[in-house]
Amino acid sequence: MSQITVFAARSILTLDPNTPEATHVAVRDGRILALGGPDCATPWGDSVPDDRMADSVLMPGFVEGHAHMMAGAIWNYTYTGYHDRIDPDGKLWQGLATLDEVVARLTEEAAKLPVGQPLVGWGLDPIFLPGERLSRHHLDQVSADRPVMVMFSNFHLLCANSRALELVGYGSHTNVEGVVMGPDGNPTGELQEMAAMFPLMRRLGVDFRALSMTDDAVRRYASVCQRAGVTTATDLYSTMEEDDLDRMLRLTGEDAFCMRLVPALGANAAPETISSRALTLRARSTDKLRLGAVKIMTDGSIQGWTARVLWPGYVGGQANGIWNTAPDQIAALCLEMQRAGLPMHIHVNGDEASAVTMEALAAAKAAHPRPGLRHVLQHAQMMDAAQFARAAELDLCVNLFANHIWYFGDQHAALTIGEDRAARMDGCRSALDAGVPLAIHSDAPVTPMGPLFTAWTAAMRHTMSDRVLGEAQRITLKEALRAITLGPAYTLGLDHEIGTISVGKRADFAVLDADPMETGAAGLRDIGVRGTVFGGQLHLL
């Protein structure tokens, strides 16, 4: 018979109402055998004690239901964002508060590169930078000869210098949606959304697949997750070609790989092609690699003014966003994935996008009823009470981008959607009150992966200026903790395996230096992660 290990902890917050607290958990064959005190495993036979976590607090392993595997390898490029960030190696990168600072950092990095090699930056937050918007003229100061491109933090916009624009033929004659033109009739350098961005990204070799699908990138993503206490995480737009699948099966099959990955196949082809590929992938799933979900992109980014929003639109009078997938194609994709029995994760930032998507899902469900098939509206930042009620009628889940309240809340109130709608955005309380299954997320690398911080934002709703934005949308401490554990596990169809510390579930734990029930909601963001337990194996940082 397999060995039984009894882990001791200062306290165990199980999130299981039947056994809410314990000090010991018994594990056998990577699963939870018993909970309680030091003798909890006695009825099962001899056991081996493990006291390495005796001064720590255990919670269910955190589940990051919306992130991207490039969160590790994106640091191969130059960080140009407004917020201080820490890279996977623990290095602090100071945030940049002016365009002059952005140009200076890029110029410094350009000097380190061989002649002609493109310089790529990432993480820019132009909504925070005073004065004029970043343009090709700023980036021409970095280099007139080498292509220079800076990806915005939301990954829905970028800016390029004149040399880079020349490489793809963008000029005064260009008539492509998303290529922003200046008063002089020439491109400003800003490119919005995928149709405008991808030609340049391809030309410069900026490939999100390449940022995700190397051995180093996968391992660095696992490191990012472990530092955050995450034991199950998504890659929520994966190409998953055959070589990628072979790599993922090999890497996740290693004993040292201490997390579970749930990639979602990006819907970038004909509906029948996507469904066929997703079904083929699903058949290759393993414990540590769960396949078969599909990701659909609809609109863009609110802070980039490319999300599709309902009346009265944006407070600055900007045009109403860009469709990455046209409404008729959204309907066709929803119909085919529902027919094939495939769960969908659908990006909807603006409330027009969520309205169009829900009606597409309603038609698909009417045509092909499949009780129990879970679809998730991802981000869903501008849904109001009526839209959450509609989501409940359709048995949909939501995964809300709660981090936006702190990172962008002040700017949304002042510059994008106004005070009233900003107060309701990422409406966790409205979702729960409507009976909609709720998860919350970081969208790493858009914001740093840190489920405890994300739970803090949902419970406290503090902005960067330390004011409360939308007090009515606050949720309780326990609701916030559920939204980073059992909530996202439910949206991924894994709630029978993970999300609580319960007998029979997988022994996946986050190892913490403080008890959330003692710190309260206000202290969640200050709790440190000491490591994880995955499948009963301890991995300390």
Coordinates of C-alpha atoms in Angstrom, one line a residue:
M1 CA 0.0 0.0 0.0
S2 CA 1.2 3.5 -0.8
Q3 CA 2.7 5.7 2.0
I4 CA 0.5 8.0 3.9
T5 CA 2.0 11.4 4.7
V6 CA 0.5 13.6 7.4
F7 CA 1.3 17.3 6.9
A8 CA 1.2 19.5 9.9
A9 CA 0.4 23.3 9.6
R10 CA -0.3 26.2 12.0
S11 CA -3.7 26.2 10.5
I12 CA -5.5 24.8 7.4
L13 CA -8.2 26.9 5.8
T14 CA -10.0 24.3 3.8
L15 CA -12.9 26.3 2.2
D16 CA -14.9 23.1 2.7
P17 CA -17.9 24.0 4.9
N18 CA -18.1 20.4 6.2
T19 CA -14.6 20.7 7.7
P20 CA -13.7 24.4 7.6
E21 CA -10.5 24.2 9.7
A22 CA -7.8 21.7 10.6
T23 CA -4.2 21.5 11.6
H24 CA -3.2 18.3 9.8
V25 CA -4.0 16.8 6.4
A26 CA -3.2 13.2 5.4
V27 CA -2.2 12.5 1.8
R28 CA -1.9 9.3 -0.1
D29 CA -1.3 8.8 -3.9
G30 CA -1.4 12.6 -4.4
R31 CA -4.9 12.9 -2.9
I32 CA -6.4 14.1 0.3
L33 CA -7.1 11.1 2.6
A34 CA -8.2 12.7 5.8
L35 CA -8.3 16.1 7.7
G36 CA -8.2 17.0 11.4
G37 CA -5.6 16.6 14.1
P38 CA -2.3 14.7 14.2
D39 CA -4.1 11.3 14.4
C40 CA -6.5 12.0 11.4
A41 CA -4.9 9.2 9.4
T42 CA -5.0 6.5 12.1
P43 CA -8.0 4.6 10.7
W44 CA -6.1 4.2 7.5
G45 CA -2.9 2.6 8.9
D46 CA 0.6 3.7 9.5
S47 CA 1.6 7.2 8.4
V48 CA 4.7 9.4 8.2
P49 CA 4.6 12.9 9.8
D50 CA 5.9 15.9 7.8
D51 CA 6.4 19.0 9.9
R52 CA 8.1 21.2 7.3
M53 CA 5.0 23.4 7.1
A54 CA 4.2 23.4 10.8
D55 CA 4.6 27.2 11.1
S56 CA 2.7 27.9 7.9
V57 CA -0.9 28.2 6.8
L58 CA -2.4 26.0 4.1
M59 CA -5.1 26.9 1.7
P60 CA -6.3 25.2 -1.5
G61 CA -3.8 25.7 -4.3
F62 CA -4.8 28.9 -6.0
V63 CA -6.4 28.6 -9.5
E64 CA -5.5 31.3 -12.1
G65 CA -8.4 31.1 -14.6
H66 CA -7.2 33.8 -16.9
A67 CA -3.5 34.2 -17.6
H68 CA -1.1 33.6 -20.5
M69 CA 2.0 31.4 -20.6
M70 CA 4.1 34.2 -22.1
A71 CA 4.0 35.8 -18.6
G72 CA 7.5 34.3 -18.1
A73 CA 9.1 34.8 -21.4
I74 CA 7.7 38.3 -22.0
W75 CA 10.6 39.5 -19.9
N76 CA 12.9 38.7 -22.8
Y77 CA 11.8 42.1 -24.0
T78 CA 12.3 45.5 -22.3
Y79 CA 9.8 46.5 -19.7
T80 CA 8.4 50.0 -20.2
G81 CA 5.3 50.1 -17.9
Y82 CA 4.2 52.6 -15.4
H83 CA 4.0 50.3 -12.4
D84 CA 6.9 48.7 -10.6
R85 CA 7.2 45.0 -11.6
I86 CA 9.2 42.1 -10.5
D87 CA 10.4 39.6 -13.1
P88 CA 10.4 35.8 -12.7
D89 CA 14.0 36.0 -11.5
G90 CA 13.1 38.4 -8.7
K91 CA 14.5 41.5 -10.2
L92 CA 12.7 44.8 -9.6
W93 CA 12.0 46.9 -12.6
Q94 CA 11.1 50.5 -11.7
G95 CA 8.0 51.9 -13.4
L96 CA 8.3 54.7 -15.9
A97 CA 6.2 57.9 -15.3
T98 CA 7.0 60.0 -18.4
L99 CA 7.6 59.5 -22.1
D100 CA 11.2 60.8 -21.6
E101 CA 11.8 58.0 -19.2
V102 CA 10.4 55.5 -21.7
V103 CA 12.6 56.8 -24.4
A104 CA 15.7 56.8 -22.1
R105 CA 15.2 53.2 -21.1
L106 CA 14.7 52.0 -24.7
T107 CA 17.7 54.0 -25.8
E108 CA 19.8 52.3 -23.2
E109 CA 18.6 48.9 -24.2
A110 CA 19.1 49.6 -27.9
A111 CA 22.8 50.3 -27.3
K112 CA 23.2 46.7 -26.1
L113 CA 21.9 45.2 -29.3
P114 CA 23.6 44.3 -32.6
V115 CA 23.2 46.7 -35.5
G116 CA 19.8 46.3 -37.1
Q117 CA 18.3 44.0 -34.5
P118 CA 14.8 45.1 -33.6
L119 CA 14.1 46.5 -30.2
V120 CA 10.9 45.4 -28.6
G121 CA 9.4 46.9 -25.4
W122 CA 6.3 45.9 -23.5
G123 CA 4.0 47.0 -20.7
L124 CA 3.5 50.6 -21.7
D125 CA 0.5 52.3 -20.1
P126 CA -0.1 55.5 -22.1
I127 CA -3.2 56.3 -20.1
F128 CA -0.9 57.2 -17.1
L129 CA 1.6 59.3 -19.1
P130 CA 1.1 63.1 -19.1
G131 CA 1.2 65.1 -22.3
E132 CA 1.1 63.8 -25.8
R133 CA 0.6 60.2 -26.7
L134 CA 3.6 58.0 -27.6
S135 CA 4.2 58.2 -31.3
R136 CA 6.7 57.1 -34.0
H137 CA 8.5 60.4 -33.5
H138 CA 9.3 59.5 -29.9
L139 CA 10.6 56.0 -30.9
D140 CA 12.6 57.6 -33.8
Q141 CA 14.6 59.2 -31.1
V142 CA 15.5 55.7 -29.9
S143 CA 16.7 54.7 -33.3
A144 CA 16.1 55.9 -36.9
D145 CA 17.7 52.8 -38.3
R146 CA 16.6 49.9 -36.2
P147 CA 12.9 48.8 -36.0
V148 CA 11.5 49.7 -32.6
M149 CA 8.2 48.5 -31.3
V150 CA 6.5 48.9 -27.9
M151 CA 3.6 46.7 -26.9
F152 CA 1.0 48.3 -24.6
S153 CA 0.3 46.6 -21.3
N154 CA -3.1 45.3 -22.5
F155 CA -1.5 43.6 -25.6
H156 CA -4.3 45.1 -27.8
L157 CA -2.3 48.1 -29.0
L158 CA 1.3 48.9 -29.9
C159 CA 3.4 51.8 -31.1
A160 CA 6.3 51.6 -33.7
N161 CA 8.9 53.8 -35.1
S162 CA 9.2 55.0 -38.7
R163 CA 11.6 52.2 -39.7
A164 CA 9.3 49.5 -38.4
L165 CA 6.3 51.0 -40.2
E166 CA 8.3 51.1 -43.4
L167 CA 8.9 47.4 -43.1
V168 CA 5.2 46.6 -43.4
G169 CA 4.4 49.4 -45.9
Y170 CA 2.2 51.5 -43.6
G171 CA 2.0 55.0 -44.8
S172 CA -0.3 57.8 -45.9
H173 CA -2.0 55.5 -48.4
T174 CA -2.9 52.8 -45.8
N175 CA -6.5 52.1 -45.2
V176 CA -6.5 49.5 -42.5
E177 CA -8.7 49.6 -39.4
G178 CA -6.5 50.2 -36.4
V179 CA -3.7 52.0 -38.1
V180 CA -4.1 55.4 -36.4
M181 CA -3.5 58.4 -38.7
G182 CA -2.3 61.9 -37.5
P183 CA -3.5 65.3 -38.6
D184 CA -0.8 65.3 -41.3
G185 CA -2.4 62.2 -42.9
N186 CA 0.5 59.9 -41.9
P187 CA 0.5 57.0 -39.4
T188 CA 1.2 58.1 -35.8
G189 CA 2.9 54.8 -35.1
E190 CA 0.0 53.5 -33.0
L191 CA -1.6 50.3 -34.2
Q192 CA -4.8 49.1 -32.6
E193 CA -6.0 45.5 -32.4
M194 CA -4.9 42.3 -34.2
A195 CA -5.5 43.1 -37.9
A196 CA -3.3 46.2 -37.7
M197 CA -0.7 44.8 -35.3
F198 CA 0.0 41.3 -36.6
P199 CA 1.8 42.2 -39.9
L200 CA 4.4 44.2 -37.9
M201 CA 4.7 41.6 -35.2
R202 CA 5.3 38.9 -37.8
R203 CA 7.9 41.1 -39.5
L204 CA 9.8 41.7 -36.3
G205 CA 9.5 38.1 -35.1
V206 CA 7.3 39.0 -32.2
D207 CA 5.3 35.8 -31.9
F208 CA 3.1 35.1 -28.8
R209 CA 3.4 31.4 -29.6
A210 CA 7.2 31.6 -29.5
L211 CA 6.9 33.5 -26.2
S212 CA 4.9 30.6 -24.8
M213 CA 6.1 27.4 -26.5
T214 CA 9.8 26.9 -25.6
D215 CA 11.0 24.8 -22.8
D216 CA 12.3 27.9 -21.0
A217 CA 9.1 29.8 -21.4
V218 CA 7.0 27.0 -20.0
R219 CA 9.3 26.5 -17.0
R220 CA 9.4 30.2 -16.3
Y221 CA 5.6 30.3 -16.4
A222 CA 5.6 27.5 -13.8
S223 CA 8.0 29.6 -11.7
V224 CA 5.7 32.6 -11.9
C225 CA 2.8 30.5 -10.8
Q226 CA 4.6 28.9 -7.9
R227 CA 5.7 32.2 -6.6
A228 CA 2.1 33.2 -6.5
G229 CA 0.8 30.0 -4.8
V230 CA -0.9 28.9 -8.0
T231 CA -1.1 25.2 -8.7
T232 CA -3.5 25.3 -11.7
A233 CA -3.4 27.9 -14.3
T234 CA -4.6 28.6 -17.8
D235 CA -2.9 29.7 -21.0
L236 CA -5.9 31.4 -22.3
Y237 CA -5.1 31.7 -26.0
S238 CA -3.0 28.9 -27.3
T239 CA -2.2 27.8 -30.8
M240 CA -1.3 24.3 -29.6
E241 CA 0.2 23.0 -32.8
E242 CA 1.5 19.5 -32.9
D243 CA 5.0 20.4 -31.9
D244 CA 3.5 22.5 -29.0
L245 CA 1.5 19.5 -27.9
D246 CA 4.5 17.3 -27.9
R247 CA 6.5 19.8 -25.9
M248 CA 3.7 20.3 -23.3
L249 CA 3.2 16.6 -22.8
R250 CA 6.9 16.1 -22.3
L251 CA 7.4 19.0 -19.9
T252 CA 4.3 18.5 -17.8
G253 CA 5.1 14.9 -17.6
E254 CA 8.3 15.6 -15.7
D255 CA 8.1 14.8 -12.0
A256 CA 9.7 18.2 -11.2
F257 CA 6.9 20.1 -13.0
C258 CA 4.7 21.2 -10.1
M259 CA 1.5 22.6 -11.6
R260 CA -1.4 21.9 -13.8
L261 CA -1.9 23.7 -17.1
V262 CA -5.2 24.3 -18.8
P263 CA -4.6 25.8 -22.3
A264 CA -7.5 27.1 -24.4
L265 CA -7.3 26.8 -28.1
G266 CA -7.5 30.2 -29.8
A267 CA -10.4 30.4 -32.3
N268 CA -8.4 31.8 -35.2
A269 CA -9.8 29.6 -38.0
A270 CA -13.1 28.3 -39.4
P271 CA -15.5 27.1 -36.7
E272 CA -15.4 23.4 -37.9
T273 CA -11.6 23.5 -38.0
I274 CA -11.4 24.8 -34.4
S275 CA -13.9 22.3 -33.1
S276 CA -12.2 19.4 -34.7
R277 CA -8.8 20.4 -33.4
A278 CA -10.1 21.0 -29.9
L279 CA -11.7 17.6 -29.8
T280 CA -8.5 15.9 -30.9
L281 CA -6.6 17.8 -28.2
R282 CA -9.1 16.9 -25.5
A283 CA -8.4 13.2 -26.1
R284 CA -4.7 13.8 -25.3
S285 CA -5.3 15.4 -21.8
T286 CA -3.4 14.2 -18.8
D287 CA -3.5 15.1 -15.1
K288 CA -1.2 18.0 -15.6
L289 CA -2.3 19.1 -19.0
R290 CA -6.0 19.6 -19.5
L291 CA -7.1 20.3 -23.1
G292 CA -10.3 20.8 -25.0
A293 CA -11.4 24.4 -24.2
V294 CA -11.7 27.1 -26.8
K295 CA -10.9 30.8 -26.5
I296 CA -12.8 33.4 -28.6
M297 CA -11.7 37.1 -28.8
T298 CA -14.5 39.6 -29.5
D299 CA -13.5 43.2 -28.7
G300 CA -10.5 45.1 -27.4
S301 CA -9.4 47.0 -24.3
I302 CA -11.3 49.6 -22.3
Q303 CA -8.2 51.7 -21.4
G304 CA -7.1 51.5 -25.1
W305 CA -10.6 52.7 -26.1
T306 CA -11.0 49.6 -28.4
A307 CA -13.5 47.7 -26.3
R308 CA -17.1 47.7 -27.7
V309 CA -19.3 49.7 -25.3
L310 CA -23.0 50.6 -25.2
W311 CA -24.4 54.1 -25.1
P312 CA -23.2 56.6 -24.0
G313 CA -19.9 55.3 -25.2
Y314 CA -16.5 56.7 -24.0
V315 CA -16.4 60.0 -22.0
G316 CA -13.7 61.4 -24.3
G317 CA -15.8 60.9 -27.4
Q318 CA -13.5 58.2 -28.9
A319 CA -15.0 55.9 -31.5
N320 CA -16.7 52.8 -30.2
G321 CA -13.9 50.2 -30.3
I322 CA -13.0 47.5 -32.7
W323 CA -14.3 44.0 -33.2
N324 CA -11.6 41.4 -33.3
T325 CA -14.2 38.9 -34.3
A326 CA -17.3 40.2 -36.1
P327 CA -20.7 39.5 -34.5
D328 CA -21.8 37.1 -37.2
Q329 CA -18.5 35.1 -36.7
I330 CA -19.0 35.1 -33.0
A331 CA -22.4 33.6 -33.6
A332 CA -21.0 31.0 -35.9
L333 CA -18.2 30.0 -33.5
C334 CA -20.6 29.8 -30.5
L335 CA -23.0 27.6 -32.5
E336 CA -20.3 25.2 -33.6
M337 CA -18.6 24.9 -30.2
Q338 CA -21.9 24.3 -28.5
R339 CA -22.8 21.6 -31.1
A340 CA -19.4 19.9 -30.5
G341 CA -19.8 20.1 -26.7
L342 CA -16.7 22.3 -26.2
P343 CA -16.4 24.8 -23.3
M344 CA -15.8 28.3 -24.5
H345 CA -13.9 31.1 -22.8
I346 CA -15.0 34.3 -24.5
H347 CA -13.2 37.7 -24.1
V348 CA -15.7 40.4 -23.6
N349 CA -14.5 43.7 -22.1
G350 CA -17.2 46.2 -23.2
D351 CA -20.9 45.7 -22.5
E352 CA -21.8 45.7 -26.2
A353 CA -19.5 42.8 -26.6
S354 CA -21.1 40.9 -23.7
A355 CA -24.6 41.6 -25.0
V356 CA -23.8 40.4 -28.5
T357 CA -22.0 37.3 -27.1
M358 CA -24.8 36.3 -24.8
E359 CA -27.4 36.4 -27.6
A360 CA -25.1 34.3 -29.7
L361 CA -24.8 31.8 -26.8
A362 CA -28.6 31.9 -26.3
A363 CA -29.1 30.9 -30.0
A364 CA -26.4 28.2 -29.8
K365 CA -27.9 26.7 -26.6
A366 CA -31.4 26.7 -28.2
A367 CA -30.1 24.9 -31.3
H368 CA -28.0 22.4 -29.4
P369 CA -29.0 22.0 -25.7
R370 CA -26.2 20.5 -23.6
P371 CA -26.9 20.8 -19.9
G372 CA -23.8 21.1 -17.8
L373 CA -21.6 22.5 -20.5
R374 CA -19.9 25.5 -18.9
H375 CA -19.0 28.6 -20.9
V376 CA -17.2 31.6 -19.3
L377 CA -17.4 35.3 -20.1
Q378 CA -13.9 36.5 -19.5
H379 CA -13.1 40.0 -18.2
A380 CA -16.8 41.0 -18.6
Q381 CA -15.8 44.3 -17.0
M382 CA -18.8 46.4 -17.9
M383 CA -21.6 44.0 -17.3
D384 CA -24.4 45.5 -15.2
A385 CA -27.1 43.8 -13.0
A386 CA -29.3 43.2 -16.0
Q387 CA -26.6 41.5 -18.0
F388 CA -25.6 39.4 -15.0
A389 CA -29.2 38.3 -14.7
R390 CA -29.2 37.3 -18.4
A391 CA -26.0 35.4 -17.8
A392 CA -27.7 33.5 -15.0
E393 CA -30.6 32.6 -17.3
L394 CA -28.1 31.2 -19.7
D395 CA -26.2 29.2 -17.1
L396 CA -23.0 31.1 -17.9
C397 CA -20.0 31.8 -15.7
V398 CA -18.0 35.0 -15.4
N399 CA -14.3 35.5 -14.7
L400 CA -13.9 39.2 -13.8
F401 CA -10.8 41.2 -14.2
A402 CA -10.9 42.6 -10.6
N403 CA -7.3 43.9 -10.7
H404 CA -8.5 46.7 -13.0
I405 CA -10.0 48.4 -10.0
W406 CA -6.6 49.1 -8.5
Y407 CA -4.5 49.3 -11.6
F408 CA -6.8 51.4 -13.8
G409 CA -9.9 52.4 -11.7
D410 CA -9.0 56.1 -11.3
Q411 CA -8.3 56.4 -15.0
H412 CA -11.5 54.6 -16.0
A413 CA -13.5 57.0 -13.9
A414 CA -11.8 60.1 -15.3
L415 CA -10.9 59.1 -18.9
T416 CA -12.8 56.1 -20.3
I417 CA -16.2 55.3 -19.0
G418 CA -16.9 57.8 -16.3
E419 CA -17.5 57.6 -12.6
D420 CA -20.9 55.9 -12.6
R421 CA -20.0 53.0 -14.9
A422 CA -16.5 52.7 -13.3
A423 CA -18.2 52.2 -9.9
R424 CA -20.0 49.1 -11.2
M425 CA -17.2 47.7 -13.4
D426 CA -15.9 44.2 -12.5
G427 CA -19.1 43.8 -10.5
C428 CA -18.4 40.8 -8.3
R429 CA -21.3 41.6 -5.9
S430 CA -23.8 41.9 -8.8
A431 CA -22.6 38.6 -10.3
L432 CA -22.9 36.7 -7.0
D433 CA -26.3 38.3 -6.2
A434 CA -27.5 37.1 -9.7
G435 CA -26.4 33.6 -9.0
V436 CA -23.6 33.6 -11.6
P437 CA -20.6 31.4 -10.8
L438 CA -17.7 33.8 -10.2
A439 CA -13.9 33.7 -10.6
I440 CA -11.5 36.6 -10.6
H441 CA -8.1 36.9 -12.4
S442 CA -4.9 38.8 -13.2
D443 CA -4.6 38.3 -16.9
A444 CA -0.9 38.0 -16.4
P445 CA 1.3 39.4 -17.8
V446 CA -1.2 42.3 -18.2
T447 CA -1.1 42.7 -14.4
P448 CA 1.1 40.6 -12.1
M449 CA -0.1 37.2 -11.1
G450 CA -1.0 37.3 -7.5
P451 CA -4.3 35.7 -6.5
L452 CA -4.2 37.1 -2.9
F453 CA -3.8 40.6 -4.3
T454 CA -6.7 40.0 -6.8
A455 CA -8.9 38.8 -3.9
W456 CA -7.9 42.0 -2.0
T457 CA -9.0 44.2 -5.0
A458 CA -12.4 42.4 -5.2
A459 CA -13.0 42.7 -1.5
M460 CA -11.7 46.2 -0.9
R461 CA -12.1 47.9 -4.3
H462 CA -9.3 50.4 -3.6
T463 CA -7.8 52.3 -6.5
M464 CA -4.2 53.5 -6.8
S465 CA -5.3 56.8 -5.1
D466 CA -6.6 54.7 -2.2
R467 CA -10.2 55.6 -2.7
V468 CA -13.0 53.1 -2.8
L469 CA -14.5 52.8 -6.3
G470 CA -17.9 51.1 -6.2
E471 CA -18.4 50.2 -2.5
A472 CA -21.6 48.4 -3.5
Q473 CA -19.6 45.9 -5.5
R474 CA -17.4 44.7 -2.6
I475 CA -17.5 41.1 -1.7
T476 CA -16.8 39.4 1.6
L477 CA -13.4 37.8 2.6
K478 CA -14.7 34.3 2.1
E479 CA -16.3 35.1 -1.2
A480 CA -13.0 36.6 -2.4
L481 CA -11.1 33.6 -1.3
R482 CA -13.5 31.3 -3.1
A483 CA -13.1 33.4 -6.2
I484 CA -9.4 32.5 -6.5
T485 CA -9.9 28.8 -5.6
L486 CA -13.2 26.9 -6.1
G487 CA -14.7 29.6 -8.3
P488 CA -12.1 29.4 -11.1
A489 CA -11.9 25.6 -10.6
Y490 CA -15.6 25.5 -11.4
T491 CA -15.2 27.7 -14.6
L492 CA -12.5 25.2 -15.7
G493 CA -14.7 22.1 -15.0
L494 CA -12.3 21.0 -12.3
D495 CA -14.2 21.7 -9.1
H496 CA -14.6 18.0 -8.4
E497 CA -10.8 17.7 -8.2
I498 CA -9.5 21.0 -6.9
G499 CA -10.6 24.3 -5.3
T500 CA -11.1 23.1 -1.7
I501 CA -9.1 21.0 0.7
S502 CA -11.5 18.1 0.9
V503 CA -11.2 14.3 1.2
G504 CA -10.8 12.8 -2.3
K505 CA -9.6 15.9 -4.0
R506 CA -6.0 16.4 -5.2
A507 CA -3.5 17.4 -2.6
D508 CA -2.8 20.9 -4.1
F509 CA -2.1 23.6 -1.5
A510 CA -0.8 27.1 -1.3
V511 CA 1.7 27.5 1.6
L512 CA 1.3 31.0 3.3
D513 CA 3.0 32.9 6.0
A514 CA -0.3 34.2 7.5
D515 CA -3.9 33.2 7.9
P516 CA -6.4 35.2 5.8
M517 CA -9.0 34.8 8.4
E518 CA -6.8 36.6 10.9
T519 CA -5.6 39.3 8.6
G520 CA -9.0 40.0 7.2
A521 CA -9.7 41.3 3.7
A522 CA -7.6 44.4 4.2
G523 CA -4.5 42.3 4.8
L524 CA -4.8 39.8 1.9
R525 CA -2.3 41.6 -0.3
D526 CA 0.4 41.5 2.4
I527 CA 0.3 37.8 2.9
G528 CA 3.5 36.1 1.7
V529 CA 3.6 32.8 -0.3
R530 CA 6.2 30.3 0.9
G531 CA 5.6 27.7 -1.7
T532 CA 3.1 25.1 -2.9
V533 CA 2.1 21.5 -2.5
F534 CA 1.2 19.8 -5.8
G535 CA -0.1 16.3 -5.8
G536 CA 1.2 15.8 -2.3
Q537 CA 4.8 17.0 -3.1
L538 CA 6.1 20.1 -1.2
H539 CA 7.8 22.7 -3.2
L540 CA 9.1 25.6 -1.1
L541 CA 10.4 28.8 -2.5

